[in-house]
Amino acid sequence: MVPTFFGQPELFGIHHRAESGAQDGNPSVLLCPPIGHEHTRSVRALRLLADALARAGHHVLRFDFRGLGDSSGQPADGDPVAWGTDLFQALHELWRFSGSRPSTVVGLRVGASLAVHALSTGGGADFERCRIVLWDPVIRGTEFLDNATDLDGQFFADPGRFPDRTKSLAVPTPGGDRSTLLGYSYSDSLRAWLESFDLSRVSPWPFIQTEIVASRPSSEFESLVARIQASGHQARCTVVAGTDGAWEDYSQHELALRAGRIVPVIVQRLTEGGGV
Amino acid sequence: MQRPLVFADGRLIGILSEPARRKDVPAVVILNAGLVYRVGPGRLSVDVAQRALSLGFPTFRFDLSGIGDSDVLAPSMDSIESAIVDTREALDALGRELGVQQFILFGLCSGAVYAHHIAVADARVVGAVMLDGYVLPTVRSRLDWLVARARPFDQLPRRAAGWVSRRVVRTRSRAPALERSEFLVPWPSKDKLKADLGVLGPRKAALLCVYSGEWLHYRYQGQLQAALGVPEAKGLVSEIRIPEAEHLYLDRTQRNRMLDHVGDWLAHFPWCQ
C-alpha cells in the first residue's frame, strides 16, 4: 500500500501494486467509493478488494472524492461535475503509477453511478475501452436519497439512542442545518443530480464490458443487463447469495460492510479471460 | 499541508496535517471512534483536525490496529494495551517527523477511554479531549436519572403496567436498539481514576471531558469532579455537557458547538499562553 495525495484539489488515494508480475502492463483497476454515510461503511471492504486484486496481479488505486474521506474539501463541495473531474484525475494518477492505461473501473453504490455518468458525459476518450464492475449499483439516485433520508430520520428518532424521556433534548436544533443526512452535507446540485439520475437510461453506454455484482437479486439489474446487451455491449449480472449489503437496514448503517464473499467473485470476474 | 504517514514498520497509517505557521505547541493526535476509520463518524475527526489546525496545532488522524487501513497487530492483545502500543508508535513517528515531544489526544467513546489510559501510560501526553468517555455516578446524578426515567409523571401508571407486563412475558416491546457493547471498552473504576490523577497531576496534564445528551448517566456539568471528590481533579479536569447533542455529533449545529468548546479549551490552555 502506498498512500498519497494527488490532483487539484488534493485527493487522497492508496495505490496497491500488483504482487504477481508487478511490471508495467499489468491490468490496472480504479475503485470508486460510495458517497455519504455509505462511504464510511465501505472503506474496509474496498481495502480487502484492493488487496485481493493486487494479489491477483492488478495494479489498484482506491481514492476519495473531494469532500469525502481523507480528500480535501467539505462534503458540500461534492457534485457530479466536480466528482467526475476527480474520477478522471484518479484514472490518470493510476495510469501514471502503474504505467498501464486503466482497464477497469469498479464502482460501489453511487460510486458506480458516478463512474458511468462521468464516462458517458465526455472527457473519457482515453478510457473508452474500459470495462466496469457495478457493485450493488444504485439504479436511480432517488433510491439513495430516499434511503439516506429515511435512515437519518430513524437515527434522530432512535429510542435506543434517545429514550423518549430525553428525546426533546436530543432532536436536531430547530433551525439547524438539515441539509445534512447522517452527518454528510448534500449540495443542491448533488441533490438535483441524484433526483434525476437513472442508470438504466444512460446512453450511449460507455463501457465495452459490464459486470453487475449484487448482494441480492433485482429485476432492475436484469433489465439493465438486457439493455446494455441490446446496445451491442457485453454485460452480465451475478448475485452473490448471503452477502446482503443491508443498505436500507438501520441496524447496519453504522457497521462495516461485510464483503468476504463478494470480493472473491469480483476478483474472479476481473481475472478470468474472455470477458463476460 | 497534509500528507500520509505510514509507520510502525508499515503496519499503521495516518494523515498528518501541519499548519502554515507552526507554533511551539503540542501535536493533536486523533484516535478512532469505536471501529470507525480515521475520518470519524460523519467526518468528525476531519472537522476536529481542521479546527485544531486553524489554531496552529499540527494534527494526526490515524487508524489503530485492525481498523481502516491499518493492519492487525500480531500477536493480538487486549484492546487497551494494543491502543497504547499503537499510539506510542504514532507519538514516536510524530516526534521524528515534527520534532514535537508533547501531545494532546482526542477520542470519542472507546477512543476517549483509550485516550485516558494512554495519557496515564505515556509522559509525553500533556492533555486529552474525551468525548463521551467514562462517567462516575453521584447521589445527585442517580436521583436525577430516576426522575428523568419517571417523566412524564402522568404516564407513570401506564408505563409501570407495561413494565410489569414485559417482565411477565419476558419480552421487550421497545424498538431494537443498536448493540453498542461491542464498541465499548471498560471504564476505569473510581479508585483507578483517582490513582491516575495522581500520575497526571504532577505532569500538569489536563483533561477535557465533553458529554452529549446521549450519555444518559452524565446528568450535570461537574458530575465527574464531584464523584471523584479529590481536590486535584479541579485543576486537571474540565467538563462540558451538551445535552442537545447526540453521541456522534451528526447534527451540524451541535457539532459546531462541540468544536467551539474544544477549540476554546485548546486556545486557552497554558501551552498557548
Coordinates of C-alpha atoms in Angstrom, one line a residue:
Chain A
M1 CA 0.0 0.0 0.0
V2 CA 1.3 3.4 -1.0
P3 CA -0.9 6.2 0.3
T4 CA -0.7 9.5 -1.5
F5 CA -2.3 12.8 -2.2
F6 CA -2.7 13.8 -5.8
G7 CA -4.6 16.2 -8.1
Q8 CA -6.2 19.6 -7.5
P9 CA -7.9 19.8 -5.1
E10 CA -5.8 17.4 -3.2
L11 CA -7.4 13.9 -3.4
F12 CA -6.4 11.1 -1.2
G13 CA -5.6 7.7 -2.7
I14 CA -3.9 4.5 -1.9
H15 CA -2.0 2.5 -4.5
H16 CA -1.9 -1.2 -4.3
R17 CA 0.9 -2.5 -6.5
A18 CA 0.3 -5.8 -8.3
E19 CA 2.0 -8.6 -6.3
S20 CA 2.3 -11.0 -9.2
G21 CA 4.0 -9.9 -12.3
A22 CA 4.4 -6.4 -10.9
Q23 CA 5.5 -5.0 -14.2
D24 CA 4.2 -2.3 -16.4
G25 CA 1.5 -3.7 -18.4
N26 CA -0.3 -5.4 -15.6
P27 CA -4.0 -4.6 -15.7
S28 CA -5.0 -1.6 -13.5
V29 CA -8.2 -1.1 -11.7
L30 CA -9.7 2.1 -10.2
L31 CA -12.1 1.6 -7.2
C32 CA -14.8 4.3 -6.9
P33 CA -16.2 4.5 -3.4
P34 CA -19.8 5.2 -2.4
I35 CA -20.8 8.7 -1.0
G36 CA -22.1 9.9 2.3
H37 CA -22.7 7.5 5.1
E38 CA -22.1 4.6 2.8
H39 CA -18.6 5.7 2.2
T40 CA -17.5 5.2 5.8
R41 CA -19.2 1.7 5.9
S42 CA -17.3 0.6 2.8
V43 CA -13.6 1.6 3.4
R44 CA -12.5 -1.7 4.9
A45 CA -14.4 -3.7 2.2
L46 CA -12.7 -1.7 -0.6
R47 CA -9.4 -2.3 1.0
L48 CA -10.0 -6.0 1.1
L49 CA -10.9 -5.9 -2.6
A50 CA -7.8 -3.9 -3.5
D51 CA -5.6 -6.3 -1.6
A52 CA -7.2 -9.3 -3.3
L53 CA -6.9 -7.7 -6.8
A54 CA -3.3 -6.8 -6.1
R55 CA -2.5 -10.4 -5.2
A56 CA -4.2 -11.5 -8.4
G57 CA -1.8 -9.3 -10.4
H58 CA -3.7 -6.0 -10.8
H59 CA -2.5 -2.5 -10.0
V60 CA -5.2 -0.8 -8.0
L61 CA -6.0 2.7 -6.9
R62 CA -8.7 3.5 -4.5
F63 CA -9.4 7.1 -3.8
D64 CA -11.7 9.5 -2.1
F65 CA -13.8 12.1 -4.0
R66 CA -13.3 15.7 -2.8
G67 CA -15.1 16.4 0.4
L68 CA -15.1 12.7 1.4
G69 CA -12.8 10.5 3.4
D70 CA -9.3 12.0 3.6
S71 CA -9.5 14.2 0.5
S72 CA -9.6 17.9 0.9
G73 CA -12.8 20.0 0.9
Q74 CA -16.1 19.6 2.5
P75 CA -18.9 17.1 1.6
A76 CA -21.0 20.1 0.4
D77 CA -18.3 20.6 -2.3
G78 CA -19.4 17.4 -4.0
D79 CA -21.5 17.3 -7.1
P80 CA -21.4 15.1 -10.2
V81 CA -19.3 17.6 -12.2
A82 CA -16.6 18.0 -9.5
W83 CA -16.6 14.3 -8.7
G84 CA -16.4 13.5 -12.4
T85 CA -13.3 15.7 -12.6
D86 CA -11.9 13.8 -9.6
L87 CA -12.6 10.5 -11.2
F88 CA -10.6 11.4 -14.3
Q89 CA -7.8 12.7 -12.1
A90 CA -7.8 9.4 -10.4
L91 CA -7.7 7.5 -13.6
H92 CA -4.7 9.5 -14.8
E93 CA -3.0 9.0 -11.4
L94 CA -3.5 5.3 -11.7
W95 CA -2.1 5.4 -15.2
R96 CA 1.0 7.3 -14.0
F97 CA 1.6 5.0 -11.1
S98 CA 1.0 1.7 -12.9
G99 CA 2.4 2.5 -16.3
S100 CA -0.6 1.0 -17.9
R101 CA -3.8 2.6 -19.1
P102 CA -6.6 1.8 -16.6
S103 CA -8.6 -1.1 -18.0
T104 CA -11.3 -1.4 -15.3
V105 CA -13.4 0.7 -13.0
V106 CA -15.1 -0.9 -10.0
G107 CA -17.9 1.3 -8.6
L108 CA -19.7 0.6 -5.4
R109 CA -23.3 2.0 -4.9
V110 CA -23.4 5.7 -6.0
G111 CA -19.7 5.3 -6.9
A112 CA -20.8 3.1 -9.8
S113 CA -23.4 5.7 -10.8
L114 CA -20.8 8.4 -10.8
A115 CA -18.3 6.4 -12.9
V116 CA -21.0 5.7 -15.5
H117 CA -22.1 9.3 -15.5
A118 CA -18.6 10.7 -15.8
L119 CA -17.6 8.4 -18.7
S120 CA -20.8 8.9 -20.5
T121 CA -20.7 12.7 -20.4
G122 CA -17.4 13.2 -22.1
G123 CA -13.8 13.6 -21.2
G124 CA -13.2 9.9 -21.3
A125 CA -11.6 9.4 -24.7
D126 CA -8.5 7.9 -23.1
F127 CA -10.6 5.3 -21.3
E128 CA -13.3 4.3 -23.8
R129 CA -12.1 0.7 -23.9
C130 CA -12.7 0.3 -20.1
R131 CA -14.9 -2.3 -18.5
I132 CA -16.8 -1.7 -15.4
V133 CA -18.0 -3.6 -12.4
L134 CA -21.1 -2.2 -10.8
W135 CA -21.1 -3.5 -7.2
D136 CA -24.6 -3.1 -5.7
P137 CA -25.3 -0.2 -8.0
V138 CA -27.8 2.4 -7.2
I139 CA -30.1 2.4 -10.3
R140 CA -32.0 5.6 -9.5
G141 CA -30.4 8.3 -7.5
T142 CA -33.7 8.9 -5.7
E143 CA -33.4 5.5 -4.1
F144 CA -30.2 6.5 -2.4
L145 CA -31.6 9.9 -1.4
D146 CA -34.8 8.5 0.0
N147 CA -32.9 5.8 1.8
A148 CA -30.4 8.2 3.4
T149 CA -33.3 10.5 4.4
D150 CA -35.1 7.6 5.9
L151 CA -32.1 6.4 7.9
D152 CA -31.4 9.9 9.0
G153 CA -35.0 10.2 10.3
Q154 CA -34.6 6.9 12.1
F155 CA -31.3 8.0 13.6
F156 CA -32.8 11.1 15.2
A157 CA -35.8 9.2 16.4
D158 CA -33.9 6.2 17.6
P159 CA -35.4 5.2 21.0
G160 CA -32.2 3.3 21.8
R161 CA -30.2 6.5 21.2
F162 CA -32.7 8.9 22.5
P163 CA -35.1 7.4 25.0
D164 CA -38.4 9.1 24.9
R165 CA -37.9 11.0 28.2
T166 CA -34.8 12.7 26.8
K167 CA -35.9 12.9 23.2
S168 CA -36.8 16.5 23.5
L169 CA -33.2 17.3 24.4
A170 CA -31.8 15.3 21.6
V171 CA -33.6 16.2 18.4
P172 CA -31.8 18.4 16.0
T173 CA -31.9 22.1 16.9
P174 CA -34.8 23.9 15.3
G175 CA -33.5 25.9 12.5
G176 CA -30.3 23.9 12.5
D177 CA -28.7 22.7 9.2
R178 CA -30.9 19.9 7.9
S179 CA -29.3 19.7 4.5
T180 CA -27.2 17.0 6.1
L181 CA -28.1 13.4 6.1
L182 CA -26.3 11.2 8.7
G183 CA -23.7 13.9 9.1
Y184 CA -23.0 14.4 5.4
S185 CA -24.0 17.6 3.5
Y186 CA -25.6 17.3 0.1
S187 CA -25.3 20.4 -2.1
D188 CA -28.3 21.5 -4.1
S189 CA -26.6 20.4 -7.3
L190 CA -25.9 16.9 -5.9
R191 CA -29.4 16.5 -4.7
A192 CA -30.7 17.6 -8.1
W193 CA -28.5 15.1 -9.9
L194 CA -29.5 12.3 -7.6
E195 CA -33.1 13.1 -8.1
S196 CA -32.7 12.9 -11.9
F197 CA -30.1 10.2 -12.4
D198 CA -31.2 6.9 -13.7
L199 CA -28.6 4.3 -14.6
S200 CA -30.9 2.4 -16.8
R201 CA -31.3 5.5 -19.1
V202 CA -27.7 6.3 -19.7
S203 CA -27.0 6.4 -23.4
P204 CA -24.7 5.7 -25.1
W205 CA -23.4 3.1 -22.6
P206 CA -19.7 4.0 -22.1
F207 CA -18.2 0.6 -21.2
I208 CA -17.4 -2.3 -23.5
Q209 CA -18.0 -4.8 -20.8
T210 CA -20.2 -4.5 -17.7
E211 CA -20.4 -6.8 -14.8
I212 CA -23.1 -6.3 -12.2
V213 CA -22.2 -8.0 -8.9
A214 CA -25.0 -7.7 -6.5
S215 CA -25.7 -8.9 -3.0
R216 CA -29.4 -9.5 -3.8
P217 CA -31.4 -10.2 -7.0
S218 CA -33.2 -7.4 -8.7
S219 CA -35.3 -7.3 -11.8
E220 CA -33.8 -3.8 -12.5
F221 CA -30.3 -5.3 -12.7
E222 CA -31.5 -7.9 -15.2
S223 CA -33.3 -5.2 -17.2
L224 CA -30.1 -3.1 -17.3
V225 CA -28.1 -6.1 -18.5
A226 CA -30.6 -6.7 -21.3
R227 CA -30.5 -3.1 -22.3
I228 CA -26.7 -2.9 -22.4
Q229 CA -26.6 -6.2 -24.4
A230 CA -29.1 -4.7 -26.8
S231 CA -26.8 -1.8 -27.4
G232 CA -24.1 -4.2 -28.6
H233 CA -22.0 -4.3 -25.4
Q234 CA -21.3 -7.3 -23.2
A235 CA -23.0 -7.4 -19.8
R236 CA -24.0 -9.9 -17.2
C237 CA -25.2 -9.9 -13.6
T238 CA -24.0 -12.2 -10.8
V239 CA -25.9 -12.4 -7.5
V240 CA -23.7 -13.5 -4.6
A241 CA -26.1 -15.1 -2.1
G242 CA -25.8 -14.4 1.6
T243 CA -23.9 -11.1 1.2
D244 CA -26.7 -8.6 1.5
G245 CA -25.2 -5.2 1.9
A246 CA -28.2 -4.2 4.1
W247 CA -28.0 -0.7 2.7
E248 CA -31.6 0.1 3.8
D249 CA -31.2 -1.6 7.3
Y250 CA -30.9 1.0 10.0
S251 CA -29.4 -1.5 12.4
Q252 CA -26.5 -1.9 10.0
H253 CA -25.8 1.6 8.9
E254 CA -23.0 2.2 11.4
L255 CA -21.4 -1.2 10.8
A256 CA -18.7 -2.0 8.3
L257 CA -19.8 -3.6 5.1
R258 CA -19.1 -7.4 5.1
A259 CA -17.7 -8.3 1.8
G260 CA -15.9 -11.5 2.4
R261 CA -18.0 -13.5 -0.2
I262 CA -18.4 -10.8 -2.8
V263 CA -14.8 -9.8 -3.1
P264 CA -13.6 -13.2 -4.5
V265 CA -16.3 -13.1 -7.1
I266 CA -15.3 -9.6 -8.3
V267 CA -11.6 -10.7 -8.4
Q268 CA -12.6 -13.8 -10.3
R269 CA -14.6 -11.8 -12.8
L270 CA -11.7 -9.5 -13.4
T271 CA -9.1 -12.2 -13.6
E272 CA -10.8 -14.7 -15.8
G273 CA -10.1 -14.4 -19.6
G274 CA -12.6 -13.9 -22.3
G275 CA -14.8 -11.3 -20.7
V276 CA -18.5 -11.8 -20.0
Chain B
M1 CA -0.4 20.9 4.3
Q2 CA -1.4 17.3 4.7
R3 CA 0.4 14.1 4.0
P4 CA 0.0 10.4 4.7
L5 CA 2.3 8.8 7.2
V6 CA 3.0 5.1 7.3
F7 CA 4.7 4.0 10.5
A8 CA 5.3 1.1 12.9
D9 CA 7.2 -0.8 10.2
G10 CA 4.4 -0.2 7.7
R11 CA 1.7 -1.6 9.9
L12 CA -0.1 1.6 10.7
I13 CA -1.3 4.6 8.7
G14 CA -2.5 8.1 9.4
I15 CA -2.9 11.6 7.9
L16 CA -0.6 14.3 9.2
S17 CA -1.6 17.9 8.8
E18 CA 0.7 20.8 9.6
P19 CA -0.4 24.4 9.9
A20 CA 1.0 27.0 7.6
R21 CA 2.6 28.8 10.5
R22 CA 3.9 26.4 13.2
K23 CA 3.7 27.4 16.8
D24 CA 5.5 25.8 19.7
V25 CA 2.5 23.7 20.7
P26 CA 1.8 20.0 21.1
A27 CA 0.5 17.9 18.3
V28 CA -3.1 16.8 18.5
V29 CA -3.5 13.1 17.9
I30 CA -7.0 11.9 17.0
L31 CA -7.9 8.3 17.8
N32 CA -10.5 6.1 16.2
A33 CA -14.1 6.4 17.4
G34 CA -15.0 2.8 18.0
L35 CA -14.4 0.9 14.8
V36 CA -14.9 3.9 12.5
Y37 CA -11.8 4.5 10.5
R38 CA -9.7 7.7 10.8
V39 CA -12.1 10.2 9.3
G40 CA -14.6 9.6 12.1
P41 CA -18.4 9.3 12.0
G42 CA -19.7 11.9 9.6
R43 CA -16.1 13.0 9.2
L44 CA -16.0 14.2 12.8
S45 CA -12.2 13.5 13.1
V46 CA -11.6 15.6 10.0
D47 CA -13.5 18.5 11.4
V48 CA -11.7 18.3 14.7
A49 CA -8.3 18.2 12.9
Q50 CA -9.3 21.3 10.8
R51 CA -10.3 23.2 13.9
A52 CA -7.1 22.3 15.8
L53 CA -5.1 23.1 12.6
S54 CA -6.8 26.6 12.4
L55 CA -5.4 27.3 15.9
G56 CA -1.9 26.4 14.9
F57 CA -1.7 22.8 16.1
P58 CA -0.3 20.0 13.9
T59 CA -2.8 17.2 13.8
F60 CA -2.6 13.5 13.2
R61 CA -5.5 11.2 12.5
F62 CA -4.6 7.5 12.4
D63 CA -6.1 4.0 12.4
L64 CA -5.4 1.7 15.3
S65 CA -4.5 -1.9 14.5
G66 CA -7.2 -3.7 12.5
I67 CA -9.2 -0.6 11.7
G68 CA -9.4 1.2 8.4
D69 CA -6.1 0.8 6.6
S70 CA -4.0 -0.3 9.5
D71 CA -3.0 -4.0 9.8
V72 CA -3.9 -6.2 12.7
L73 CA -1.3 -6.3 15.5
A74 CA 0.2 -9.8 15.9
P75 CA 0.2 -11.3 18.4
S76 CA -3.1 -9.9 19.4
M77 CA -3.5 -8.3 22.8
D78 CA -6.1 -6.6 25.0
S79 CA -7.6 -3.6 23.1
I80 CA -6.4 -1.1 25.7
E81 CA -2.8 -2.5 25.6
S82 CA -3.0 -2.5 21.8
A83 CA -4.2 1.1 21.7
I84 CA -1.3 2.1 23.9
V85 CA 1.3 0.3 21.8
D86 CA -0.1 1.7 18.6
T87 CA -0.4 5.3 19.9
R88 CA 3.2 5.2 21.3
E89 CA 4.3 4.2 17.8
A90 CA 2.4 7.2 16.5
L91 CA 3.9 9.6 19.0
D92 CA 7.4 8.2 18.1
A93 CA 6.7 8.8 14.4
L94 CA 5.4 12.3 15.0
G95 CA 8.5 13.0 17.1
R96 CA 10.7 12.0 14.2
E97 CA 8.6 13.9 11.6
L98 CA 7.8 17.1 13.5
G99 CA 10.3 17.2 16.3
V100 CA 7.4 17.6 18.9
Q101 CA 7.6 15.8 22.2
Q102 CA 4.2 16.9 23.7
F103 CA 0.9 15.6 22.6
I104 CA -2.8 16.1 23.1
L105 CA -5.1 13.1 22.5
F106 CA -8.6 13.3 21.2
G107 CA -11.1 10.4 21.4
L108 CA -14.8 9.7 21.2
C109 CA -16.4 6.8 23.1
S110 CA -13.9 4.0 23.2
G111 CA -11.3 6.4 21.8
A112 CA -11.9 8.6 24.8
V113 CA -11.3 5.7 27.2
Y114 CA -8.1 4.8 25.2
A115 CA -7.0 8.4 25.4
H116 CA -7.2 8.3 29.2
H117 CA -5.2 5.1 29.5
I118 CA -2.6 6.4 27.0
A119 CA -2.3 9.7 28.8
V120 CA -1.5 7.8 32.0
A121 CA 0.9 5.5 30.4
D122 CA 2.9 8.0 28.3
A123 CA 4.5 11.0 29.9
R124 CA 4.6 12.8 26.5
V125 CA 0.8 13.3 26.7
V126 CA 0.0 16.7 28.2
G127 CA -3.7 16.7 27.6
A128 CA -6.7 14.7 26.4
V129 CA -10.1 15.6 25.0
M130 CA -12.5 12.9 25.7
L131 CA -16.0 12.9 24.2
D132 CA -18.5 10.6 25.9
G133 CA -15.9 8.7 27.8
Y134 CA -16.2 7.3 31.3
V135 CA -18.8 8.5 33.8
L136 CA -18.9 8.2 37.6
P137 CA -22.3 8.4 39.3
T138 CA -23.1 10.7 42.3
V139 CA -26.2 10.7 44.5
R140 CA -27.5 13.7 42.6
S141 CA -26.9 12.1 39.2
R142 CA -28.7 8.9 40.3
L143 CA -31.7 10.9 41.7
D144 CA -31.8 13.0 38.5
W145 CA -31.7 9.9 36.4
L146 CA -34.6 8.3 38.3
V147 CA -36.7 11.4 38.0
A148 CA -35.9 11.6 34.3
R149 CA -36.9 8.0 33.8
A150 CA -40.1 8.6 35.6
R151 CA -41.1 11.5 33.4
P152 CA -43.7 12.4 32.2
F153 CA -45.4 11.6 35.5
D154 CA -48.9 11.4 34.2
Q155 CA -47.8 8.4 32.1
L156 CA -46.2 6.6 35.0
P157 CA -49.1 4.2 35.8
R158 CA -49.3 3.1 32.1
R159 CA -45.6 2.6 31.8
A160 CA -45.4 0.8 35.1
A161 CA -48.1 -1.6 33.9
G162 CA -46.2 -2.0 30.7
W163 CA -43.0 -2.8 32.6
V164 CA -44.8 -5.4 34.7
S165 CA -46.3 -6.9 31.5
R166 CA -42.9 -7.2 29.9
R167 CA -41.5 -8.8 33.0
V168 CA -44.2 -11.3 32.9
V169 CA -44.0 -12.3 29.3
R170 CA -40.2 -11.8 29.2
T171 CA -40.2 -9.8 26.0
R172 CA -39.2 -6.3 25.2
S173 CA -41.6 -4.0 23.4
R174 CA -39.0 -1.4 22.8
A175 CA -37.7 -1.0 19.3
P176 CA -34.5 -2.8 18.9
A177 CA -31.6 -0.6 19.7
L178 CA -28.1 -0.9 18.2
E179 CA -25.9 -3.3 20.1
R180 CA -23.3 -0.9 21.3
S181 CA -21.5 -3.1 23.8
E182 CA -19.2 -4.3 21.0
F183 CA -17.9 -0.8 20.6
L184 CA -17.3 -0.2 24.3
V185 CA -14.2 -0.7 26.3
P186 CA -14.4 -1.0 30.1
W187 CA -14.4 2.2 32.1
P188 CA -11.7 2.7 34.7
S189 CA -13.0 2.4 38.3
K190 CA -13.2 5.4 40.6
D191 CA -10.2 4.2 42.6
K192 CA -8.2 3.7 39.4
L193 CA -9.2 7.2 38.2
K194 CA -8.1 8.7 41.5
A195 CA -4.8 6.9 41.2
D196 CA -4.4 8.1 37.6
L197 CA -5.0 11.7 38.6
G198 CA -2.0 11.2 40.9
V199 CA 0.0 10.4 37.9
L200 CA -1.3 13.1 35.6
G201 CA -1.3 15.9 38.3
P202 CA 2.5 16.3 38.7
R203 CA 2.7 16.3 34.9
K204 CA 0.1 19.0 34.7
A205 CA -1.7 17.0 32.1
A206 CA -5.2 18.4 31.5
L207 CA -8.4 16.5 30.6
L208 CA -11.4 18.0 28.8
C209 CA -14.4 15.7 29.2
V210 CA -17.3 16.6 26.9
Y211 CA -20.6 14.7 27.2
S212 CA -23.5 14.6 24.8
G213 CA -27.2 14.2 25.8
E214 CA -26.9 10.6 24.8
W215 CA -24.5 9.8 27.6
L216 CA -27.5 9.5 29.9
H217 CA -25.7 8.7 33.1
Y218 CA -23.9 12.0 32.9
R219 CA -26.6 14.3 34.4
Y220 CA -25.0 17.6 35.2
Q221 CA -21.8 19.6 34.4
G222 CA -19.3 19.0 37.2
Q223 CA -20.5 15.5 38.0
L224 CA -17.1 13.9 37.3
Q225 CA -15.3 16.2 39.7
A226 CA -18.0 15.7 42.3
A227 CA -17.8 12.0 42.0
L228 CA -14.0 11.9 42.2
G229 CA -14.1 14.1 45.3
V230 CA -10.4 14.9 45.2
P231 CA -9.0 18.4 45.0
E232 CA -6.5 17.5 42.3
A233 CA -9.4 17.0 39.9
K234 CA -10.4 20.6 40.0
G235 CA -7.2 21.8 38.3
L236 CA -6.9 19.0 35.9
V237 CA -10.4 18.1 34.7
S238 CA -12.7 20.4 32.7
E239 CA -16.2 19.2 32.0
I240 CA -18.7 20.3 29.3
R241 CA -22.2 18.9 28.9
I242 CA -24.1 19.4 25.6
P243 CA -27.5 17.9 26.3
E244 CA -28.9 18.7 22.9
A245 CA -26.1 16.7 21.1
E246 CA -26.2 13.0 20.3
H247 CA -23.2 10.8 20.6
L248 CA -21.8 11.1 17.1
Y249 CA -22.4 14.9 16.6
L250 CA -24.0 14.3 13.2
D251 CA -26.1 17.4 13.7
R252 CA -24.0 20.3 12.4
T253 CA -25.2 22.8 14.9
Q254 CA -24.3 20.6 17.8
R255 CA -21.0 19.6 16.2
N256 CA -20.0 23.2 15.8
R257 CA -20.9 23.8 19.5
M258 CA -18.6 20.9 20.5
L259 CA -15.8 22.2 18.2
D260 CA -16.1 25.6 19.7
H261 CA -15.7 24.2 23.2
V262 CA -12.7 22.1 22.2
G263 CA -11.2 25.0 20.3
D264 CA -11.6 27.3 23.2
W265 CA -10.0 24.8 25.6
L266 CA -7.1 24.3 23.2
A267 CA -6.6 28.0 22.7
H268 CA -6.7 28.9 26.4
F269 CA -4.6 26.2 27.8
P270 CA -1.1 27.1 29.2
W271 CA 0.8 25.8 26.2
C272 CA -0.8 28.6 24.1
Q273 CA -0.2 31.4 26.5

